[in-house]
């Protein structure tokens, strides 16, 4: 566990996302839970890192949009204990 808490820009990104989409309270709660986990240790989250250094985390199924998934994309600045959240999104589940 990190010796100090990680900082994020979560407040601004959540506000932006909620200005674009109306979400059920359960979805908002799931987003806030994911943010709390980032603030504890962003490396202890199941996420995929792409070739440009962005992390993609599937938060979970959306209550607001059945058949869709909540997700977030972020970058980690390990030297400054900072997580730059790029975006939150709701995307359709892929057919299996």
GROMACS .gro file of C-alpha atoms in nm:
model
   96
    1UNK     CA    1   0.000   0.000   0.000
    2UNK     CA    2   0.121   0.349  -0.080
    3UNK     CA    3   0.277   0.551   0.200
    4UNK     CA    4   0.067   0.854   0.106
    5UNK     CA    5  -0.266   0.898  -0.070
    6UNK     CA    6  -0.279   0.943  -0.444
    7UNK     CA    7  -0.430   1.264  -0.581
    8UNK     CA    8  -0.669   1.267  -0.875
    9UNK     CA    9  -0.864   1.507  -1.091
   10UNK     CA   10  -1.172   1.292  -1.031
   11UNK     CA   11  -1.405   1.568  -0.917
   12UNK     CA   12  -1.375   1.762  -1.241
   13UNK     CA   13  -1.405   1.452  -1.461
   14UNK     CA   14  -1.710   1.318  -1.275
   15UNK     CA   15  -1.879   1.658  -1.305
   16UNK     CA   16  -1.808   1.667  -1.679
   17UNK     CA   17  -1.939   1.315  -1.725
   18UNK     CA   18  -2.256   1.377  -1.525
   19UNK     CA   19  -2.321   1.695  -1.724
   20UNK     CA   20  -2.326   1.483  -2.042
   21UNK     CA   21  -2.516   1.181  -1.906
   22UNK     CA   22  -2.792   1.126  -1.654
   23UNK     CA   23  -2.703   0.817  -1.448
   24UNK     CA   24  -2.885   0.613  -1.189
   25UNK     CA   25  -2.752   0.652  -0.835
   26UNK     CA   26  -2.605   0.299  -0.843
   27UNK     CA   27  -2.385   0.394  -1.141
   28UNK     CA   28  -2.266   0.712  -0.971
   29UNK     CA   29  -2.186   0.509  -0.658
   30UNK     CA   30  -1.987   0.259  -0.866
   31UNK     CA   31  -1.785   0.543  -1.022
   32UNK     CA   32  -1.709   0.691  -0.679
   33UNK     CA   33  -1.602   0.348  -0.549
   34UNK     CA   34  -1.361   0.313  -0.842
   35UNK     CA   35  -1.217   0.657  -0.767
   36UNK     CA   36  -1.163   0.566  -0.401
   37UNK     CA   37  -0.970   0.258  -0.513
   38UNK     CA   38  -0.751   0.475  -0.740
   39UNK     CA   39  -0.674   0.705  -0.449
   40UNK     CA   40  -0.557   0.410  -0.238
   41UNK     CA   41  -0.343   0.234  -0.499
   42UNK     CA   42  -0.396   0.272  -0.875
   43UNK     CA   43  -0.175  -0.031  -0.940
   44UNK     CA   44  -0.408  -0.258  -0.740
   45UNK     CA   45  -0.692  -0.231  -0.991
   46UNK     CA   46  -0.766  -0.470  -1.272
   47UNK     CA   47  -0.689  -0.253  -1.574
   48UNK     CA   48  -0.520  -0.285  -1.910
   49UNK     CA   49  -0.241  -0.051  -2.012
   50UNK     CA   50  -0.226   0.041  -2.380
   51UNK     CA   51   0.075   0.132  -2.593
   52UNK     CA   52   0.053   0.504  -2.515
   53UNK     CA   53   0.047   0.450  -2.138
   54UNK     CA   54  -0.323   0.492  -2.071
   55UNK     CA   55  -0.495   0.253  -1.834
   56UNK     CA   56  -0.846   0.124  -1.911
   57UNK     CA   57  -1.058  -0.008  -1.625
   58UNK     CA   58  -1.398  -0.175  -1.658
   59UNK     CA   59  -1.592  -0.049  -1.355
   60UNK     CA   60  -1.887  -0.282  -1.407
   61UNK     CA   61  -2.228  -0.321  -1.566
   62UNK     CA   62  -2.436  -0.006  -1.598
   63UNK     CA   63  -2.772   0.009  -1.421
   64UNK     CA   64  -2.874   0.313  -1.626
   65UNK     CA   65  -2.809   0.153  -1.965
   66UNK     CA   66  -2.878  -0.222  -1.948
   67UNK     CA   67  -2.640  -0.417  -2.166
   68UNK     CA   68  -2.367  -0.158  -2.121
   69UNK     CA   69  -2.054  -0.124  -1.910
   70UNK     CA   70  -1.914   0.168  -1.709
   71UNK     CA   71  -1.543   0.228  -1.767
   72UNK     CA   72  -1.271   0.482  -1.703
   73UNK     CA   73  -0.943   0.571  -1.869
   74UNK     CA   74  -0.653   0.726  -1.680
   75UNK     CA   75  -0.278   0.786  -1.664
   76UNK     CA   76  -0.059   0.730  -1.360
   77UNK     CA   77   0.219   0.973  -1.264
   78UNK     CA   78   0.402   0.757  -1.015
   79UNK     CA   79   0.666   1.019  -0.928
   80UNK     CA   80   0.402   1.269  -0.812
   81UNK     CA   81   0.143   1.025  -0.672
   82UNK     CA   82  -0.111   1.158  -0.920
   83UNK     CA   83  -0.375   0.985  -1.130
   84UNK     CA   84  -0.500   1.186  -1.426
   85UNK     CA   85  -0.844   1.055  -1.512
   86UNK     CA   86  -0.897   1.110  -1.882
   87UNK     CA   87  -1.259   1.002  -1.910
   88UNK     CA   88  -1.550   0.798  -1.789
   89UNK     CA   89  -1.769   0.622  -2.039
   90UNK     CA   90  -2.063   0.389  -2.089
   91UNK     CA   91  -2.015   0.150  -2.378
   92UNK     CA   92  -2.226  -0.138  -2.512
   93UNK     CA   93  -2.122  -0.484  -2.398
   94UNK     CA   94  -1.959  -0.689  -2.667
   95UNK     CA   95  -2.139  -0.994  -2.787
   96UNK     CA   96  -1.973  -1.309  -2.659
   0.00000   0.00000   0.00000
